[in-house]
Short mmCIF file of C-alpha atoms in Angstrom, two decimals:
data_model
loop_
_atom_site.label_atom_id
_atom_site.label_comp_id
_atom_site.label_asym_id
_atom_site.label_seq_id
_atom_site.Cartn_x
_atom_site.Cartn_y
_atom_site.Cartn_z
CA MET A 1 42.86 -40.13 -48.99
CA LYS A 2 43.22 -36.65 -50.42
CA PRO A 3 41.35 -33.99 -48.40
CA LEU A 4 39.27 -32.88 -51.41
CA GLU A 5 39.17 -36.20 -53.25
CA GLY A 6 35.85 -36.65 -55.02
CA VAL A 7 35.25 -32.92 -55.50
CA THR A 8 34.95 -31.99 -59.18
CA ILE A 9 35.11 -28.39 -60.36
CA LEU A 10 34.77 -27.15 -63.92
CA SER A 11 37.02 -24.13 -64.36
CA ILE A 12 36.60 -21.53 -67.08
CA SER A 13 39.47 -19.33 -66.07
CA GLN A 14 42.79 -18.02 -67.23
CA TYR A 15 45.76 -15.84 -66.39
CA GLY A 16 46.37 -15.29 -62.63
CA ALA A 17 43.61 -14.73 -60.07
CA GLY A 18 41.27 -17.50 -61.26
CA PRO A 19 43.89 -20.22 -61.74
CA TYR A 20 45.45 -19.26 -58.38
CA ALA A 21 42.10 -19.96 -56.69
CA THR A 22 41.79 -23.46 -58.09
CA LEU A 23 45.52 -24.22 -57.73
CA HIS A 24 45.15 -24.71 -53.98
CA LEU A 25 42.06 -26.88 -54.41
CA ALA A 26 43.86 -29.04 -56.97
CA ASP A 27 46.84 -29.45 -54.65
CA LEU A 28 44.45 -30.71 -51.97
CA GLY A 29 42.99 -33.35 -54.26
CA ALA A 30 40.03 -31.74 -56.02
CA THR A 31 39.61 -32.59 -59.70
CA ILE A 32 39.96 -29.25 -61.45
CA ILE A 33 38.96 -29.48 -65.11
CA LYS A 34 40.14 -26.46 -67.09
CA ILE A 35 37.80 -25.77 -70.00
CA GLU A 36 39.78 -24.07 -72.76
CA ASP A 37 38.77 -22.68 -76.15
CA PRO A 38 39.67 -25.03 -79.03
CA TYR A 39 39.86 -22.08 -81.46
CA SER A 40 42.61 -20.22 -79.62
CA GLN A 41 45.76 -21.12 -77.75
CA GLY A 42 43.69 -21.81 -74.63
CA ASP A 43 44.56 -20.09 -71.38
CA VAL A 44 46.43 -16.91 -72.35
CA SER A 45 49.01 -17.63 -69.65
CA ARG A 46 50.36 -20.47 -71.77
CA SER A 47 52.17 -17.77 -73.74
CA VAL A 48 53.14 -15.35 -70.94
CA VAL A 49 56.80 -14.39 -71.24
CA PRO A 50 59.52 -14.87 -70.23
CA TYR A 51 60.18 -18.60 -70.51
CA ALA A 52 57.30 -19.43 -72.89
CA ASP A 53 57.51 -21.79 -75.85
CA ASN A 54 55.28 -24.05 -77.90
CA GLY A 55 52.02 -23.41 -76.05
CA ASP A 56 53.45 -23.65 -72.55
CA SER A 57 55.24 -21.40 -70.09
CA LEU A 58 56.69 -21.45 -66.60
CA TYR A 59 54.00 -18.91 -65.66
CA PHE A 60 51.28 -21.35 -66.75
CA GLN A 61 52.96 -24.19 -64.88
CA ALA A 62 53.06 -22.18 -61.66
CA PHE A 63 49.28 -21.65 -61.66
CA ASN A 64 47.96 -24.88 -63.17
CA ARG A 65 49.76 -27.93 -61.80
CA ASN A 66 47.63 -30.89 -60.73
CA LYS A 67 44.79 -29.79 -63.04
CA LYS A 68 43.26 -31.35 -66.13
CA SER A 69 42.55 -29.64 -69.45
CA ILE A 70 39.76 -30.18 -71.94
CA THR A 71 38.85 -28.11 -74.96
CA LEU A 72 35.22 -27.14 -75.56
CA ASP A 73 33.49 -24.49 -77.65
CA LEU A 74 31.05 -23.01 -75.15
CA LYS A 75 29.60 -20.65 -77.77
CA SER A 76 28.23 -23.50 -79.88
CA GLU A 77 24.92 -25.22 -79.15
CA GLN A 78 26.54 -28.66 -79.03
CA GLY A 79 29.30 -27.32 -76.78
CA GLN A 80 26.70 -25.96 -74.39
CA GLN A 81 24.94 -29.34 -74.31
CA ILE A 82 28.21 -31.07 -73.46
CA PHE A 83 29.00 -28.49 -70.80
CA ARG A 84 25.63 -29.03 -69.12
CA ARG A 85 26.24 -32.78 -69.06
CA LEU A 86 29.57 -32.16 -67.36
CA ALA A 87 27.97 -29.73 -64.89
CA GLU A 88 25.38 -32.34 -64.02
CA LYS A 89 28.19 -34.52 -62.68
CA SER A 90 30.22 -31.76 -61.00
CA HIS A 91 30.13 -29.97 -57.67
CA ALA A 92 30.97 -26.50 -58.93
CA VAL A 93 31.55 -24.33 -61.96
CA PHE A 94 34.18 -21.63 -61.54
CA ASN A 95 35.01 -18.72 -63.81
CA ASN A 96 37.02 -15.51 -63.81
CA LEU A 97 35.20 -13.82 -66.66
CA ARG A 98 33.86 -10.27 -66.76
CA GLY A 99 30.95 -9.86 -64.35
CA ASP A 100 28.31 -9.68 -67.08
CA VAL A 101 29.51 -12.75 -69.00
CA PRO A 102 28.54 -15.75 -66.77
CA ASP A 103 24.82 -15.06 -67.22
CA LYS A 104 25.24 -14.58 -70.98
CA LEU A 105 27.22 -17.83 -71.19
CA GLY A 106 24.61 -19.75 -69.21
CA ILE A 107 26.90 -20.85 -66.37
CA THR A 108 25.15 -19.27 -63.37
CA TYR A 109 23.17 -21.21 -60.79
CA GLU A 110 19.90 -20.00 -62.32
CA HIS A 111 20.88 -21.59 -65.64
CA LEU A 112 22.23 -24.83 -64.16
CA LYS A 113 19.97 -25.64 -61.19
CA SER A 114 17.47 -27.53 -63.34
CA ILE A 115 20.10 -30.12 -64.23
CA ASN A 116 21.95 -30.07 -60.90
CA PRO A 117 20.19 -28.43 -57.91
CA LYS A 118 23.38 -28.73 -55.82
CA ILE A 119 25.71 -27.05 -58.31
CA VAL A 120 27.75 -24.09 -57.08
CA SER A 121 28.58 -21.38 -59.61
CA CYS A 122 31.49 -19.21 -58.46
CA SER A 123 32.41 -16.06 -60.36
CA LEU A 124 35.68 -14.21 -59.78
CA SER A 125 35.40 -10.95 -61.69
CA GLY A 126 36.82 -7.45 -61.64
CA PHE A 127 33.83 -5.59 -60.23
CA GLY A 128 31.31 -8.30 -59.37
CA THR A 129 28.25 -9.69 -61.14
CA THR A 130 26.01 -6.83 -59.96
CA GLY A 131 26.39 -3.07 -59.96
CA SER A 132 27.06 -0.43 -62.58
CA MET A 133 30.60 -1.66 -63.37
CA LYS A 134 29.95 -5.37 -63.81
CA ALA A 135 30.75 -5.23 -67.54
CA GLU A 136 34.08 -3.47 -66.97
CA PRO A 137 37.33 -5.46 -67.27
CA ALA A 138 39.83 -5.19 -64.42
CA TYR A 139 43.37 -6.14 -63.53
CA ASP A 140 45.39 -6.22 -60.33
CA TYR A 141 47.19 -2.90 -60.90
CA LEU A 142 43.90 -1.08 -61.59
CA LEU A 143 42.45 -2.15 -58.25
CA GLN A 144 45.63 -1.28 -56.39
CA ALA A 145 45.21 2.21 -57.84
CA MET A 146 41.43 2.68 -57.50
CA LEU A 147 41.05 1.88 -53.82
CA GLY A 148 44.12 3.60 -52.49
CA HIS A 149 46.68 0.82 -52.11
CA MET A 150 49.21 2.51 -54.39
CA SER A 151 48.83 5.80 -52.50
CA LEU A 152 50.25 4.06 -49.42
CA THR A 153 53.15 2.29 -51.11
CA GLY A 154 56.64 3.67 -51.70
CA ASP A 155 58.62 6.65 -50.49
CA PRO A 156 56.59 9.64 -49.21
CA GLU A 157 58.44 11.91 -51.62
CA GLY A 158 57.96 9.64 -54.63
CA PRO A 159 54.98 8.74 -56.85
CA PRO A 160 52.38 6.10 -55.93
CA GLU A 161 53.76 2.59 -56.36
CA LYS A 162 52.39 -0.90 -56.88
CA TYR A 163 53.11 -3.93 -54.75
CA GLY A 164 56.03 -6.08 -55.85
CA VAL A 165 53.72 -9.06 -56.47
CA SER A 166 50.10 -9.35 -57.65
CA MET A 167 48.58 -8.99 -54.19
CA ILE A 168 45.01 -8.22 -55.32
CA ASP A 169 44.95 -11.16 -57.76
CA PHE A 170 46.33 -13.57 -55.18
CA SER A 171 44.11 -12.34 -52.36
CA THR A 172 41.01 -12.53 -54.54
CA GLY A 173 41.99 -16.04 -55.62
CA ILE A 174 42.16 -17.11 -51.98
CA MET A 175 38.75 -15.52 -51.33
CA ALA A 176 37.32 -17.38 -54.31
CA ALA A 177 38.75 -20.71 -53.15
CA LEU A 178 37.13 -20.14 -49.76
CA GLY A 179 33.87 -19.09 -51.42
CA ILE A 180 33.76 -22.22 -53.59
CA MET A 181 34.24 -24.49 -50.59
CA VAL A 182 31.62 -22.60 -48.55
CA GLY A 183 29.18 -23.05 -51.43
CA ILE A 184 29.95 -26.75 -51.78
CA TYR A 185 29.61 -27.26 -48.02
CA GLN A 186 26.25 -25.52 -48.02
CA ALA A 187 25.09 -27.60 -50.99
CA GLN A 188 26.09 -30.83 -49.25
CA MET A 189 24.36 -29.80 -46.02
CA LYS A 190 21.16 -28.31 -47.47
CA GLY A 191 20.95 -29.92 -50.89
CA ILE A 192 20.75 -26.57 -52.62
CA GLY A 193 23.51 -24.90 -54.62
CA CYS A 194 24.12 -21.18 -55.11
CA ASP A 195 26.03 -18.44 -56.85
CA VAL A 196 29.25 -17.23 -55.22
CA ASP A 197 30.27 -13.72 -56.28
CA VAL A 198 33.88 -12.66 -55.57
CA SER A 199 35.57 -9.64 -57.12
CA LEU A 200 38.92 -7.90 -57.26
CA PHE A 201 37.13 -4.70 -56.27
CA ASP A 202 35.51 -6.11 -53.11
CA THR A 203 38.67 -7.92 -52.06
CA SER A 204 40.78 -4.81 -52.59
CA ALA A 205 38.35 -2.90 -50.35
CA SER A 206 38.37 -5.68 -47.75
CA MET A 207 42.16 -5.51 -47.54
CA LEU A 208 41.95 -1.89 -46.32
CA ASN A 209 40.44 -3.31 -43.11
CA TYR A 210 41.67 -1.28 -40.11
CA LEU A 211 42.60 1.70 -42.28
CA ALA A 212 39.04 1.74 -43.56
CA ILE A 213 37.42 1.67 -40.14
CA TRP A 214 39.72 4.45 -38.94
CA ASN A 215 38.83 6.60 -41.97
CA LEU A 216 35.11 5.84 -42.08
CA ASN A 217 34.57 6.57 -38.41
CA LYS A 218 37.27 9.05 -37.43
CA GLY A 219 38.31 10.63 -40.71
CA TYR A 220 41.82 9.19 -40.49
CA GLN A 221 43.90 9.99 -43.56
CA PRO A 222 46.40 7.20 -44.30
CA VAL A 223 49.63 8.32 -45.93
CA LYS A 224 52.86 6.78 -47.13
CA THR A 225 55.47 6.40 -44.40
CA SER A 226 59.25 6.69 -44.48
CA TYR A 227 61.21 3.47 -44.17
CA SER A 228 58.02 1.39 -44.69
CA ALA A 229 56.95 2.21 -41.14
CA HIS A 230 53.75 0.97 -39.52
CA PRO A 231 51.20 3.83 -39.44
CA SER A 232 50.88 3.85 -35.64
CA LEU A 233 53.18 1.35 -33.90
CA VAL A 234 56.63 2.83 -33.26
CA PRO A 235 59.27 1.54 -33.86
CA SER A 236 58.04 -0.97 -36.43
CA GLN A 237 59.86 -0.28 -39.66
CA LEU A 238 62.86 -0.64 -41.94
CA PHE A 239 66.29 0.44 -40.70
CA PRO A 240 69.35 0.81 -42.95
CA THR A 241 72.37 -1.06 -41.61
CA ARG A 242 76.03 -0.82 -42.55
CA ASN A 243 75.57 -3.36 -45.36
CA GLY A 244 71.84 -3.55 -46.05
CA TYR A 245 68.49 -3.28 -44.30
CA ILE A 246 66.67 -4.84 -41.38
CA ILE A 247 62.99 -4.81 -40.41
CA VAL A 248 62.31 -4.47 -36.67
CA MET A 249 58.78 -4.92 -35.33
CA CYS A 250 58.12 -3.64 -31.81
CA ASN A 251 54.43 -4.35 -32.21
CA LYS A 252 53.92 -5.09 -28.50
CA GLU A 253 54.84 -2.76 -25.63
CA LYS A 254 57.17 -5.32 -24.10
CA PHE A 255 59.50 -5.27 -27.11
CA PHE A 256 60.60 -1.63 -26.95
CA PRO A 257 62.56 -1.74 -23.67
CA VAL A 258 64.08 -5.07 -24.70
CA LEU A 259 65.19 -3.52 -28.01
CA CYS A 260 66.71 -0.50 -26.29
CA GLN A 261 68.63 -2.69 -23.84
CA ALA A 262 69.88 -5.04 -26.58
CA ILE A 263 71.20 -2.32 -28.92
CA GLY A 264 72.86 -0.31 -26.14
CA VAL A 265 70.47 2.63 -25.69
CA PRO A 266 68.56 1.76 -22.47
CA HIS A 267 68.07 5.47 -21.76
CA LEU A 268 65.53 5.65 -24.59
CA ALA A 269 63.22 3.21 -22.82
CA ALA A 270 63.35 5.40 -19.70
CA ASP A 271 62.67 8.62 -21.61
CA GLU A 272 59.17 9.90 -20.79
CA ARG A 273 58.72 10.83 -24.47
CA TYR A 274 58.82 7.14 -25.40
CA VAL A 275 57.08 5.36 -22.49
CA ASN A 276 54.23 3.88 -24.55
CA PHE A 277 52.90 3.56 -28.09
CA GLU A 278 50.94 6.80 -27.91
CA MET A 279 53.96 8.84 -26.76
CA ARG A 280 56.30 7.15 -29.22
CA LEU A 281 53.93 7.99 -32.08
CA ALA A 282 53.74 11.61 -30.93
CA ASN A 283 57.54 11.82 -30.78
CA LYS A 284 58.29 9.50 -33.65
CA ASP A 285 60.72 11.74 -35.53
CA SER A 286 63.18 12.16 -32.66
CA LEU A 287 63.06 8.49 -31.64
CA VAL A 288 63.49 7.13 -35.15
CA ALA A 289 66.39 9.51 -35.78
CA GLU A 290 68.26 8.05 -32.83
CA LEU A 291 67.53 4.47 -33.84
CA LEU A 292 68.56 5.11 -37.45
CA HIS A 293 71.93 6.31 -36.20
CA VAL A 294 72.41 3.20 -34.03
CA PHE A 295 71.46 0.60 -36.67
CA ALA A 296 73.73 2.21 -39.28
CA GLN A 297 76.78 1.33 -37.16
CA GLU A 298 76.74 -2.46 -37.72
CA ASP A 299 75.95 -5.05 -40.39
CA THR A 300 72.52 -6.62 -40.76
CA GLU A 301 73.87 -10.00 -39.63
CA PHE A 302 75.17 -8.48 -36.40
CA TRP A 303 71.79 -7.02 -35.49
CA LEU A 304 69.90 -10.19 -36.40
CA GLU A 305 72.09 -12.29 -34.12
CA LEU A 306 71.83 -9.71 -31.34
CA LEU A 307 68.01 -9.49 -31.51
CA LYS A 308 67.30 -13.18 -32.13
CA GLY A 309 64.80 -14.48 -29.58
CA LYS A 310 64.32 -11.00 -28.11
CA VAL A 311 62.67 -8.71 -30.65
CA PRO A 312 60.97 -9.65 -33.96
CA ALA A 313 63.39 -8.79 -36.76
CA ALA A 314 64.20 -9.95 -40.28
CA PRO A 315 66.65 -9.14 -43.05
CA VAL A 316 65.42 -7.48 -46.25
CA ASN A 317 66.32 -10.09 -48.83
CA THR A 318 66.07 -10.23 -52.59
CA VAL A 319 63.69 -12.83 -54.02
CA GLU A 320 66.67 -15.05 -54.86
CA GLU A 321 68.01 -14.74 -51.32
CA GLY A 322 64.55 -15.42 -49.88
CA LEU A 323 64.18 -18.59 -51.94
CA LYS A 324 67.39 -19.92 -50.38
CA HIS A 325 65.96 -19.74 -46.85
CA PRO A 326 66.44 -23.20 -45.30
CA LEU A 327 62.96 -23.18 -43.76
CA LEU A 328 61.47 -23.47 -47.25
CA GLN A 329 63.05 -26.93 -47.51
CA GLU A 330 62.09 -27.87 -43.96
CA ARG A 331 58.48 -26.92 -44.67
CA ASN A 332 58.40 -28.68 -48.08
CA MET A 333 57.65 -25.38 -49.78
CA ILE A 334 59.96 -25.95 -52.75
CA VAL A 335 58.79 -29.00 -54.67
CA ASN A 336 59.92 -30.88 -57.75
CA VAL A 337 57.56 -31.42 -60.66
CA GLU A 338 58.45 -33.52 -63.68
CA HIS A 339 57.44 -31.91 -66.97
CA PRO A 340 57.34 -34.08 -70.12
CA ALA A 341 59.13 -31.45 -72.24
CA MET A 342 60.82 -29.09 -69.79
CA GLY A 343 62.16 -31.81 -67.53
CA PRO A 344 62.29 -31.36 -63.75
CA LEU A 345 60.85 -28.07 -62.54
CA ARG A 346 61.22 -26.56 -59.08
CA MET A 347 58.30 -24.48 -57.83
CA ILE A 348 56.55 -23.33 -54.67
CA GLY A 349 54.35 -26.00 -53.07
CA THR A 350 51.03 -25.65 -51.29
CA PRO A 351 51.04 -23.56 -48.10
CA ILE A 352 48.14 -25.59 -46.68
CA LYS A 353 49.39 -28.46 -44.53
CA VAL A 354 46.85 -31.17 -43.71
CA SER A 355 47.98 -33.86 -41.27
CA GLY A 356 48.26 -37.29 -42.82
CA TYR A 357 48.34 -35.90 -46.37
CA ASP A 358 51.46 -35.59 -48.48
CA PRO A 359 50.48 -33.80 -51.69
CA GLY A 360 51.78 -35.10 -54.98
CA TYR A 361 52.54 -32.66 -57.76
CA ARG A 362 51.90 -33.15 -61.48
CA ALA A 363 52.83 -30.75 -64.24
CA ALA A 364 50.12 -28.50 -65.64
CA PRO A 365 48.26 -30.15 -68.54
CA SER A 366 48.74 -29.64 -72.23
CA LEU A 367 45.87 -27.94 -74.09
CA GLY A 368 43.06 -30.50 -74.30
CA GLY A 369 45.41 -33.16 -72.98
CA ASP A 370 42.67 -34.77 -70.91
CA ASN A 371 39.88 -34.77 -73.50
CA LYS A 372 39.71 -38.52 -73.87
CA GLU A 373 39.88 -39.20 -70.13
CA ILE A 374 37.26 -36.65 -69.08
CA TYR A 375 34.82 -37.10 -71.94
CA GLY A 376 35.19 -40.84 -71.66
CA SER A 377 34.92 -41.22 -67.87
CA MET A 378 32.38 -38.48 -67.12
CA LEU A 379 30.17 -38.68 -70.21
CA GLY A 380 30.83 -42.22 -71.41
CA LEU A 381 31.81 -41.10 -74.90
CA SER A 382 33.70 -43.53 -77.09
CA ALA A 383 37.05 -42.74 -78.71
CA GLU A 384 35.26 -42.43 -82.05
CA GLU A 385 32.72 -39.96 -80.64
CA ILE A 386 35.48 -37.88 -79.11
CA ASP A 387 37.41 -37.86 -82.40
CA LYS A 388 34.24 -36.73 -84.21
CA LEU A 389 33.81 -33.82 -81.77
CA ALA A 390 37.39 -32.80 -82.47
CA GLU A 391 36.81 -33.00 -86.24
CA ASP A 392 33.77 -30.76 -85.85
CA HIS A 393 35.80 -28.29 -83.74
CA ILE A 394 33.46 -28.68 -80.78
CA ILE A 395 36.43 -29.77 -78.67
#
């Protein structure tokens, strides 16, 4: 039994954040039905380069495995009628359109409750479905910039920098997945559906968390730090070694004296300038200078072996090096998916482990590849009726 078996979600979404939200639900057994435009190439990520060809791409595969695809013209009257019939038999409708579009398209709870009082309509947008910016488009980089994330990233002497991966998109996708399931749970418990409103803007703000409470209440001004250091816990940062870099995290008081003993500078732990977090922060420059000198004397591998089991530490790997970590195999995080045209594909599996459930992985669907199955099983349409809809460009 799949954890989310029996849950059906209609998904009008494309590119990154939206498909990432439903990816995890699909991996856990929910039926995710991607609704794609028959007049275009469908989800724009089907053509995202590199590694894109013939209406498919590795990017699309990464976000859309285990899902189904149907084509449907939602702007036509007949398409809207078909959509409402599908919504009647579904638990949720999900979209990552601009915040003003779901109401115009008739896919909010207010529009759908008459046919399905328990339907959940979840919108993942740039700036939300309310407020003065709801009609504005948004992308990950814009929200990293607007709410200060980029001002905290990179070298203090350099320009603002983005994260190395799409952190706002991914984080918002996770929020949306949680929001969908909260809405469905509420609908099952109370018999009444709802709208769920999740945005890149709100999520980007939420991620400021402790920095925000420090600033809002004490006027704290966060700044970029040298060597990717923690803003207040010292030493918790990057250290150059003889052949690379190492991250050391003394994020509990007990770790600092252990670190000093292990790397051969026990006198630092006894120095009254460094006796606790507050004093180490006040005297950060002198302490870090000494530690930088020590770590530069040996290779990364030497320090990792020396600190193993004593102080939290990790090497700074490239993505390729990181993907070779043996724990990824032990944790079943690299999975094999058979693609009908591309052959076997290796990709990252679900990070959600549910006891007794071993997820299976199917390749992402071709555009409209599940039309006959979905329209036949959910709406009872015959093969001839489905062919007629295709001829009329409704699907």
